[in-house]
Tab-separated table of C-alpha atoms and ligand atoms in Angstrom:
chain	number	residue	atom	x	y	z
A	474	UNK	CA	-178.258	-122.677	39.962
A	475	UNK	CA	-178.821	-123.147	43.713
A	476	UNK	CA	-176.439	-123.734	46.613
A	477	UNK	CA	-176.427	-127.410	47.511
A	478	UNK	CA	-176.263	-126.609	51.225
A	479	UNK	CA	-178.872	-123.875	51.711
A	480	UNK	CA	-180.759	-123.487	48.430
A	481	UNK	CA	-179.827	-119.796	48.068
A	482	UNK	CA	-178.515	-118.510	44.748
A	483	UNK	CA	-175.152	-120.160	43.999
A	484	UNK	CA	-172.055	-117.982	43.507
A	485	UNK	CA	-169.670	-120.693	42.362
A	486	UNK	CA	-170.521	-123.638	40.162
A	487	UNK	CA	-167.946	-126.428	39.999
A	488	UNK	CA	-168.876	-128.717	37.101
A	489	UNK	CA	-166.052	-131.119	37.838
A	490	UNK	CA	-167.412	-131.768	41.355
A	491	UNK	CA	-171.072	-131.396	40.307
A	492	UNK	CA	-171.310	-128.901	43.147
A	493	UNK	CA	-172.671	-125.352	43.330
A	494	UNK	CA	-172.393	-123.185	46.456
A	495	UNK	CA	-173.434	-119.740	47.650
A	496	UNK	CA	-170.769	-117.276	48.799
A	497	UNK	CA	-171.067	-118.143	52.471
A	498	UNK	CA	-170.904	-121.896	51.939
A	499	UNK	CA	-168.127	-121.632	49.365
A	500	UNK	CA	-166.001	-119.693	51.843
A	501	UNK	CA	-166.549	-122.526	54.343
A	502	UNK	CA	-166.009	-125.305	51.817
A	503	UNK	CA	-162.527	-124.182	50.680
A	504	UNK	CA	-160.898	-124.273	54.161
A	505	UNK	CA	-162.711	-127.538	54.989
A	506	UNK	CA	-161.301	-129.146	51.848
A	507	UNK	CA	-157.850	-127.714	52.544
A	508	UNK	CA	-157.902	-129.213	56.040
A	509	UNK	CA	-158.896	-132.539	54.517
A	510	UNK	CA	-155.905	-132.443	52.111
A	511	UNK	CA	-153.517	-131.384	54.916
A	512	UNK	CA	-154.575	-134.449	56.919
A	513	UNK	CA	-154.776	-136.841	53.968
A	514	UNK	CA	-151.236	-136.108	52.812
A	515	UNK	CA	-149.944	-135.577	56.374
A	516	UNK	CA	-148.603	-132.152	55.535
A	517	UNK	CA	-148.309	-130.740	59.048
A	518	UNK	CA	-149.863	-130.755	62.477
A	519	UNK	CA	-151.227	-128.093	64.731
A	520	UNK	CA	-148.306	-126.576	66.629
A	521	UNK	CA	-145.890	-126.921	63.688
A	522	UNK	CA	-144.274	-123.641	62.673
A	523	UNK	CA	-145.301	-122.973	59.090
A	524	UNK	CA	-143.755	-120.538	56.635
A	525	UNK	CA	-145.874	-119.685	53.611
A	526	UNK	CA	-144.115	-118.231	50.576
A	527	UNK	CA	-146.274	-115.364	49.352
A	528	UNK	CA	-145.863	-113.835	45.920
A	529	UNK	CA	-148.724	-111.305	46.175
A	530	UNK	CA	-150.803	-113.489	43.843
A	531	UNK	CA	-154.228	-114.976	44.570
A	532	UNK	CA	-153.040	-118.490	45.406
A	533	UNK	CA	-150.411	-117.769	48.020
A	534	UNK	CA	-152.387	-114.963	49.704
A	535	UNK	CA	-155.478	-117.176	49.805
A	536	UNK	CA	-153.374	-120.005	51.234
A	537	UNK	CA	-152.134	-117.737	54.006
A	538	UNK	CA	-155.699	-116.609	54.691
A	539	UNK	CA	-157.021	-120.184	54.787
A	540	UNK	CA	-154.283	-121.494	57.092
A	541	UNK	CA	-154.820	-118.609	59.506
A	542	UNK	CA	-158.591	-119.211	59.457
A	543	UNK	CA	-157.921	-122.880	60.216
A	544	UNK	CA	-155.942	-121.819	63.281
A	545	UNK	CA	-152.435	-122.753	62.150
A	546	UNK	CA	-149.357	-120.861	63.265
A	547	UNK	CA	-148.121	-119.379	60.020
A	548	UNK	CA	-145.789	-116.567	58.982
A	549	UNK	CA	-145.161	-115.279	55.462
A	550	UNK	CA	-142.066	-114.877	53.303
A	551	UNK	CA	-141.978	-112.447	50.405
A	552	UNK	CA	-138.993	-112.462	48.052
A	553	UNK	CA	-138.407	-109.177	46.235
A	554	UNK	CA	-137.125	-110.171	42.817
A	555	UNK	CA	-136.505	-106.682	41.461
A	556	UNK	CA	-138.600	-107.263	38.335
A	557	UNK	CA	-139.859	-103.809	37.580
A	558	UNK	CA	-140.666	-104.329	33.936
A	559	UNK	CA	-144.299	-103.880	32.858
A	560	UNK	CA	-146.477	-102.428	35.602
A	561	UNK	CA	-143.720	-102.594	38.192
A	562	UNK	CA	-144.458	-106.233	38.914
A	563	UNK	CA	-142.271	-106.638	41.996
A	564	UNK	CA	-143.155	-103.389	43.736
A	565	UNK	CA	-146.863	-104.034	43.270
A	566	UNK	CA	-146.665	-107.619	44.530
A	567	UNK	CA	-144.557	-106.423	47.488
A	568	UNK	CA	-147.178	-103.809	48.336
A	569	UNK	CA	-149.999	-106.353	48.255
A	570	UNK	CA	-148.163	-108.964	50.335
A	571	UNK	CA	-147.386	-106.318	52.950
A	572	UNK	CA	-150.924	-104.942	52.888
A	573	UNK	CA	-152.375	-108.391	53.551
A	574	UNK	CA	-149.934	-109.004	56.424
A	575	UNK	CA	-150.657	-105.613	58.025
A	576	UNK	CA	-154.416	-105.865	57.696
A	577	UNK	CA	-154.421	-109.282	59.299
A	578	UNK	CA	-151.738	-108.573	61.868
A	579	UNK	CA	-149.434	-111.258	60.521
A	580	UNK	CA	-145.679	-111.611	60.494
A	581	UNK	CA	-144.085	-111.218	57.038
A	582	UNK	CA	-140.364	-111.783	56.359
A	583	UNK	CA	-139.036	-109.898	53.380
A	584	UNK	CA	-135.912	-110.817	51.438
A	585	UNK	CA	-134.788	-108.334	48.812
A	586	UNK	CA	-132.625	-110.154	46.274
A	587	UNK	CA	-130.866	-107.035	45.066
A	588	UNK	CA	-129.913	-106.004	48.608
A	589	UNK	CA	-128.735	-109.462	49.644
A	590	UNK	CA	-127.132	-110.681	46.453
A	591	UNK	CA	-126.021	-107.358	44.922
A	592	UNK	CA	-128.199	-107.549	41.780
A	593	UNK	CA	-131.899	-107.960	40.909
A	594	UNK	CA	-133.024	-111.173	39.176
A	595	UNK	CA	-132.868	-109.896	35.569
A	596	UNK	CA	-129.221	-108.860	36.050
A	597	UNK	CA	-128.299	-112.096	37.837
A	598	UNK	CA	-129.820	-113.921	34.884
A	599	UNK	CA	-127.778	-111.908	32.393
A	600	UNK	CA	-124.571	-112.601	34.262
A	601	UNK	CA	-125.318	-116.322	34.426
A	602	UNK	CA	-126.011	-116.703	30.679
A	603	UNK	CA	-128.627	-119.294	31.594
A	604	UNK	CA	-132.143	-119.503	30.190
A	605	UNK	CA	-131.714	-118.077	26.653
A	606	UNK	CA	-132.340	-114.450	27.591
A	607	UNK	CA	-135.215	-115.240	29.967
A	608	UNK	CA	-134.623	-114.839	33.708
A	609	UNK	CA	-137.130	-117.528	34.745
A	610	UNK	CA	-134.602	-120.340	35.339
A	611	UNK	CA	-132.343	-118.186	37.511
A	612	UNK	CA	-135.405	-116.763	39.233
A	613	UNK	CA	-136.696	-120.245	40.106
A	614	UNK	CA	-133.281	-121.348	41.327
A	615	UNK	CA	-132.901	-118.231	43.501
A	616	UNK	CA	-136.419	-118.428	44.962
A	617	UNK	CA	-135.913	-122.077	45.916
A	618	UNK	CA	-132.571	-121.301	47.534
A	619	UNK	CA	-133.934	-118.361	49.536
A	620	UNK	CA	-137.074	-120.228	50.666
A	621	UNK	CA	-134.934	-123.142	51.896
A	622	UNK	CA	-132.475	-120.824	53.603
A	623	UNK	CA	-135.060	-118.761	55.469
A	624	UNK	CA	-137.087	-121.809	56.525
A	625	UNK	CA	-133.942	-123.480	57.867
A	626	UNK	CA	-132.298	-120.422	59.463
A	627	UNK	CA	-135.460	-119.295	61.220
A	628	UNK	CA	-136.368	-122.797	62.376
A	629	UNK	CA	-139.646	-123.394	60.519
A	630	UNK	CA	-140.884	-126.990	60.325
A	631	UNK	CA	-142.714	-126.604	57.039
A	632	UNK	CA	-142.538	-124.449	53.937
A	633	UNK	CA	-145.871	-124.047	52.132
A	634	UNK	CA	-146.348	-122.732	48.603
A	635	UNK	CA	-149.507	-121.744	46.760
A	636	UNK	CA	-149.241	-124.145	43.807
A	637	UNK	CA	-152.737	-125.044	42.588
A	638	UNK	CA	-154.015	-127.942	40.479
A	639	UNK	CA	-153.444	-126.092	37.199
A	640	UNK	CA	-149.779	-125.507	38.162
A	641	UNK	CA	-149.259	-129.102	39.255
A	642	UNK	CA	-151.033	-130.642	36.263
A	643	UNK	CA	-148.960	-128.505	33.870
A	644	UNK	CA	-145.691	-129.561	35.522
A	645	UNK	CA	-146.834	-133.173	35.532
A	646	UNK	CA	-147.755	-132.943	31.856
A	647	UNK	CA	-144.282	-131.615	31.010
A	648	UNK	CA	-142.528	-134.276	33.077
A	649	UNK	CA	-144.670	-136.983	31.527
A	650	UNK	CA	-143.984	-135.826	27.971
A	651	UNK	CA	-140.294	-136.287	28.637
A	652	UNK	CA	-140.707	-139.155	31.148
A	653	UNK	CA	-138.426	-137.360	33.583
A	654	UNK	CA	-138.254	-140.092	36.219
A	655	UNK	CA	-136.399	-138.145	38.873
A	656	UNK	CA	-138.853	-135.250	38.678
A	657	UNK	CA	-141.906	-137.496	38.603
A	658	UNK	CA	-140.654	-139.204	41.711
A	659	UNK	CA	-140.303	-135.927	43.567
A	660	UNK	CA	-143.518	-134.269	42.393
A	661	UNK	CA	-146.278	-134.460	44.951
A	662	UNK	CA	-148.163	-132.541	47.631
A	663	UNK	CA	-145.332	-133.178	50.121
A	664	UNK	CA	-141.574	-133.222	49.734
A	665	UNK	CA	-140.201	-134.675	52.984
A	666	UNK	CA	-137.505	-132.823	54.877
A	667	UNK	CA	-133.939	-133.823	54.188
A	668	UNK	CA	-130.767	-132.887	55.939
A	669	UNK	CA	-131.676	-129.571	57.503
A	670	UNK	CA	-134.216	-128.607	54.840
A	671	UNK	CA	-137.796	-128.012	55.936
A	672	UNK	CA	-140.470	-130.224	54.404
A	673	UNK	CA	-142.291	-128.611	51.499
A	674	UNK	CA	-146.030	-128.778	51.084
A	675	UNK	CA	-148.642	-127.619	48.580
A	676	UNK	CA	-151.977	-127.537	50.406
A	677	UNK	CA	-153.843	-126.079	47.378
A	678	UNK	CA	-152.684	-128.724	44.900
A	679	UNK	CA	-156.211	-130.117	44.433
A	680	UNK	CA	-157.966	-126.806	43.801
A	681	UNK	CA	-158.533	-125.593	40.262
A	682	UNK	CA	-157.093	-122.171	39.543
A	683	UNK	CA	-160.585	-120.764	39.020
A	684	UNK	CA	-161.602	-122.043	42.452
A	685	UNK	CA	-158.757	-120.050	44.012
A	686	UNK	CA	-159.678	-116.962	42.002
A	687	UNK	CA	-163.242	-117.291	43.286
A	688	UNK	CA	-161.996	-117.676	46.865
A	689	UNK	CA	-159.747	-114.588	46.699
A	690	UNK	CA	-162.497	-112.485	45.106
A	691	UNK	CA	-165.233	-113.595	47.505
A	692	UNK	CA	-162.940	-113.060	50.511
A	693	UNK	CA	-162.065	-109.584	49.223
A	694	UNK	CA	-158.335	-110.320	49.118
A	695	UNK	CA	-156.533	-107.761	47.001
A	696	UNK	CA	-153.942	-109.539	44.858
A	697	UNK	CA	-151.817	-108.863	41.782
A	698	UNK	CA	-153.739	-109.861	38.639
A	699	UNK	CA	-150.804	-109.580	36.297
A	700	UNK	CA	-148.488	-112.487	35.655
A	701	UNK	CA	-144.760	-111.908	35.804
A	702	UNK	CA	-143.885	-110.025	32.566
A	703	UNK	CA	-141.392	-112.758	31.654
A	704	UNK	CA	-143.994	-115.544	31.859
A	705	UNK	CA	-145.470	-114.657	28.463
A	706	UNK	CA	-144.951	-117.406	25.924
A	707	UNK	CA	-143.637	-119.868	28.529
A	708	UNK	CA	-144.025	-123.603	28.099
A	709	UNK	CA	-145.983	-123.914	31.331
A	710	UNK	CA	-148.605	-121.441	30.082
A	711	UNK	CA	-148.827	-123.414	26.842
A	712	UNK	CA	-149.387	-126.659	28.765
A	713	UNK	CA	-152.012	-124.963	30.912
A	714	UNK	CA	-153.874	-123.884	27.766
A	715	UNK	CA	-153.761	-127.419	26.362
A	716	UNK	CA	-155.086	-128.864	29.609
A	717	UNK	CA	-157.820	-126.213	29.728
A	718	UNK	CA	-158.990	-127.289	26.277
A	719	UNK	CA	-159.179	-130.857	27.497
A	720	UNK	CA	-160.993	-129.751	30.648
A	721	UNK	CA	-163.602	-127.836	28.634
A	722	UNK	CA	-164.516	-130.946	26.671
A	723	UNK	CA	-164.184	-133.309	29.603
A	724	UNK	CA	-164.759	-131.603	32.941
A	725	UNK	CA	-162.700	-133.209	35.674
A	726	UNK	CA	-159.923	-134.550	33.444
A	727	UNK	CA	-157.284	-132.237	34.923
A	728	UNK	CA	-158.028	-133.461	38.431
A	729	UNK	CA	-158.142	-137.097	37.312
A	730	UNK	CA	-154.801	-136.738	35.523
A	731	UNK	CA	-153.174	-135.459	38.721
A	732	UNK	CA	-154.898	-137.757	41.216
A	733	UNK	CA	-154.282	-140.920	39.180
A	734	UNK	CA	-150.626	-139.958	39.014
A	735	UNK	CA	-150.489	-139.628	42.816
A	736	UNK	CA	-152.124	-143.049	43.156
A	737	UNK	CA	-149.670	-144.609	40.703
A	738	UNK	CA	-146.759	-143.052	42.545
A	739	UNK	CA	-148.117	-144.278	45.858
A	740	UNK	CA	-148.404	-147.811	44.531
A	741	UNK	CA	-144.748	-147.775	43.492
A	742	UNK	CA	-144.940	-147.198	39.740
A	743	UNK	CA	-141.965	-144.880	40.016
A	744	UNK	CA	-139.399	-146.612	42.148
A	745	UNK	CA	-136.536	-144.759	43.707
A	746	UNK	CA	-133.391	-146.703	42.845
A	747	UNK	CA	-131.156	-144.683	45.148
A	748	UNK	CA	-133.181	-145.340	48.255
A	749	UNK	CA	-132.258	-143.267	51.273
A	750	UNK	CA	-133.072	-143.753	54.938
A	751	UNK	CA	-135.747	-141.423	56.282
A	752	UNK	CA	-134.467	-137.858	56.429
A	753	UNK	CA	-131.249	-138.659	54.530
A	754	UNK	CA	-130.484	-137.448	51.056
A	755	UNK	CA	-130.875	-139.859	48.139
A	756	UNK	CA	-127.409	-140.963	47.081
A	757	UNK	CA	-127.368	-138.790	43.934
A	758	UNK	CA	-127.554	-135.683	46.126
A	759	UNK	CA	-124.984	-134.265	48.518
A	760	UNK	CA	-124.898	-131.088	50.610
A	761	UNK	CA	-123.320	-128.094	48.872
A	762	UNK	CA	-119.988	-127.379	50.631
A	763	UNK	CA	-120.826	-123.667	50.764
A	764	UNK	CA	-124.515	-123.332	51.714
A	765	UNK	CA	-125.357	-126.863	52.834
A	766	UNK	CA	-128.407	-127.265	50.578
A	767	UNK	CA	-128.714	-130.546	48.650
A	768	UNK	CA	-127.403	-130.619	45.111
A	769	UNK	CA	-126.667	-133.169	42.424
A	770	UNK	CA	-124.011	-130.960	40.832
A	771	UNK	CA	-120.416	-131.964	41.521
A	772	UNK	CA	-119.006	-129.460	44.059
A	773	UNK	CA	-120.951	-126.258	44.676
A	774	UNK	CA	-124.738	-126.109	44.086
A	775	UNK	CA	-126.048	-124.162	41.088
A	776	UNK	CA	-126.980	-121.165	43.238
A	777	UNK	CA	-123.544	-120.867	44.840
A	778	UNK	CA	-121.911	-121.246	41.423
A	779	UNK	CA	-124.105	-118.408	40.172
A	780	UNK	CA	-122.971	-116.262	43.111
A	781	UNK	CA	-119.305	-117.016	42.352
A	782	UNK	CA	-119.879	-115.802	38.807
A	783	UNK	CA	-121.552	-112.617	40.057
A	784	UNK	CA	-118.621	-111.978	42.400
A	785	UNK	CA	-116.093	-112.564	39.625
A	786	UNK	CA	-117.942	-110.161	37.301
A	787	UNK	CA	-118.127	-107.384	39.878
A	788	UNK	CA	-114.407	-107.824	40.753
A	789	UNK	CA	-113.586	-107.552	37.068
A	790	UNK	CA	-115.320	-104.151	36.809
B	1122	LIG	P1	-144.876	-119.469	40.650
B	1122	LIG	O1	-143.594	-120.212	40.549
B	1122	LIG	O2	-144.750	-118.006	40.369
B	1122	LIG	O3	-146.032	-120.136	39.992
B	1122	LIG	O4	-145.230	-119.508	42.207
B	1122	LIG	C1	-145.467	-120.697	42.880
B	1122	LIG	C2	-145.458	-120.428	44.371
B	1122	LIG	O5	-144.181	-119.978	44.775
B	1122	LIG	C3	-146.417	-119.317	44.809
B	1122	LIG	O6	-147.700	-119.807	45.043
B	1122	LIG	C4	-145.759	-118.842	46.081
B	1122	LIG	O7	-146.080	-119.697	47.157
B	1122	LIG	C5	-144.275	-118.986	45.778
B	1122	LIG	N1	-143.691	-117.720	45.263
B	1122	LIG	C6	-143.620	-117.305	43.975
B	1122	LIG	N2	-143.023	-116.094	43.884
B	1122	LIG	C7	-142.681	-115.727	45.145
B	1122	LIG	C8	-142.041	-114.590	45.725
B	1122	LIG	N3	-141.611	-113.569	44.979
B	1122	LIG	N4	-141.887	-114.555	47.069
B	1122	LIG	C9	-142.308	-115.595	47.831
B	1122	LIG	N5	-142.910	-116.687	47.341
B	1122	LIG	C10	-143.106	-116.762	46.020
B	1123	LIG	FE1	-139.384	-115.089	38.192
B	1123	LIG	FE2	-140.997	-114.339	36.355
B	1123	LIG	S1	-138.923	-114.621	36.143
B	1123	LIG	S2	-141.409	-114.681	38.450
B	1124	LIG	ZN1	-175.432	-121.839	50.772
B	1125	LIG	ZN1	-124.761	-123.843	47.692
C-alpha cells in the first residue's frame, strides 16, 4: 500500500476513508483534519484560552499535542482520581501527563481529588452507595464537576476533552437504544457555554480510536495503555465491541452512524421543548445554590449532595 500524497510506503491505511498515508503525511493529515472540524463546528477561535482535560491516555495527550502544533493557546488539566488498583493506574497516568507537559514546556494544572475532597474516588463511591459497587458513576460526576470548576475559576473560554469517534458512537448507541431525548439533544461536538460554565468541545470526535492510536505512536507520545481497572465489563466497552463488529463487516458504518445523527440533530429532529435564550440555562436546569453549576436535581447538585454525605460520614466517625 502506497501513500496517496507521495507514493512512499504507507504507514496507516484507513479503509473507511479509502486513504493510505506515510508517517510524515499522516502526521500532517491529523492536525489538518482537526482544524477542519474545529472550524466546521465553530469550536473556538485563535486567541481563545483553551483548557484540555488530560487523562494520560492517547486521545487527550494527542489532542493537546495537535492543538499546540496548530498554534492554539492551550493549558492542561489532570485530575488525580486516586485509583491505585491494578498497575497503579492513577500514579502512572499522572506521571505521563506531567512528563508530556514538561517535555513540551506546557502548563498543567493538577487537581488531586483526595487532597481537595478528603477521599479518593473509590472511597467517595463507597460512601455514596451509588453505582452498584463500581466507582464509575461517582468518578464521572466528580470529573465533570472539577473540569467545570477549574475552567470557570481560572477564566478559560473552552474546555476540550479527548473523546474520539468510538467513544461518541458508543454513547450515541446507548442513548438511541433507550431513546434518551435529553441526552441525544445535548450530545454533539460542542456544548455551548451556559451561565458561567465554559463551552465544552470534542475536537477528536470524528477520528476513529485506531487513528488516534496511530497518531500517538507515530508522534512518539508516551501514554498509558491500560484502561481504568474499573472499566472492565462496562456497558460502553460492550457497545464499542458491537460497533466494531459492524465496522469490520461494513467499513465506515461507525462514522456514518455518528455523522447522520449530527445531521438529523441539526435539522431539528430532536427539538428542545424548554427553549432557552442564548447562554441561559434550559428551564429544567437551575444553578446549584452551593457551587453554582447547573443541575436538574431539586436543591443541591448531585456533586454537592455527595460532599454533604462525605462530611456527615466523617463527622460521625
Ligand atoms: P473517559 O471518560 O475516561 O473516556 O475520558 C474522556 C475524556 O475525559 C478524556 O479524553 C479526557 O479528555 C478527559 N479525562 C478523563 N479522565 C481524566 C482525568 N483523570 N483528568 C483529566 N481529564 C480526564
Ligand atoms: Fe473513573 Fe474508571 S472509575 S476512570
Ligand atoms: Zn507520503
Ligand atoms: Zn453544587
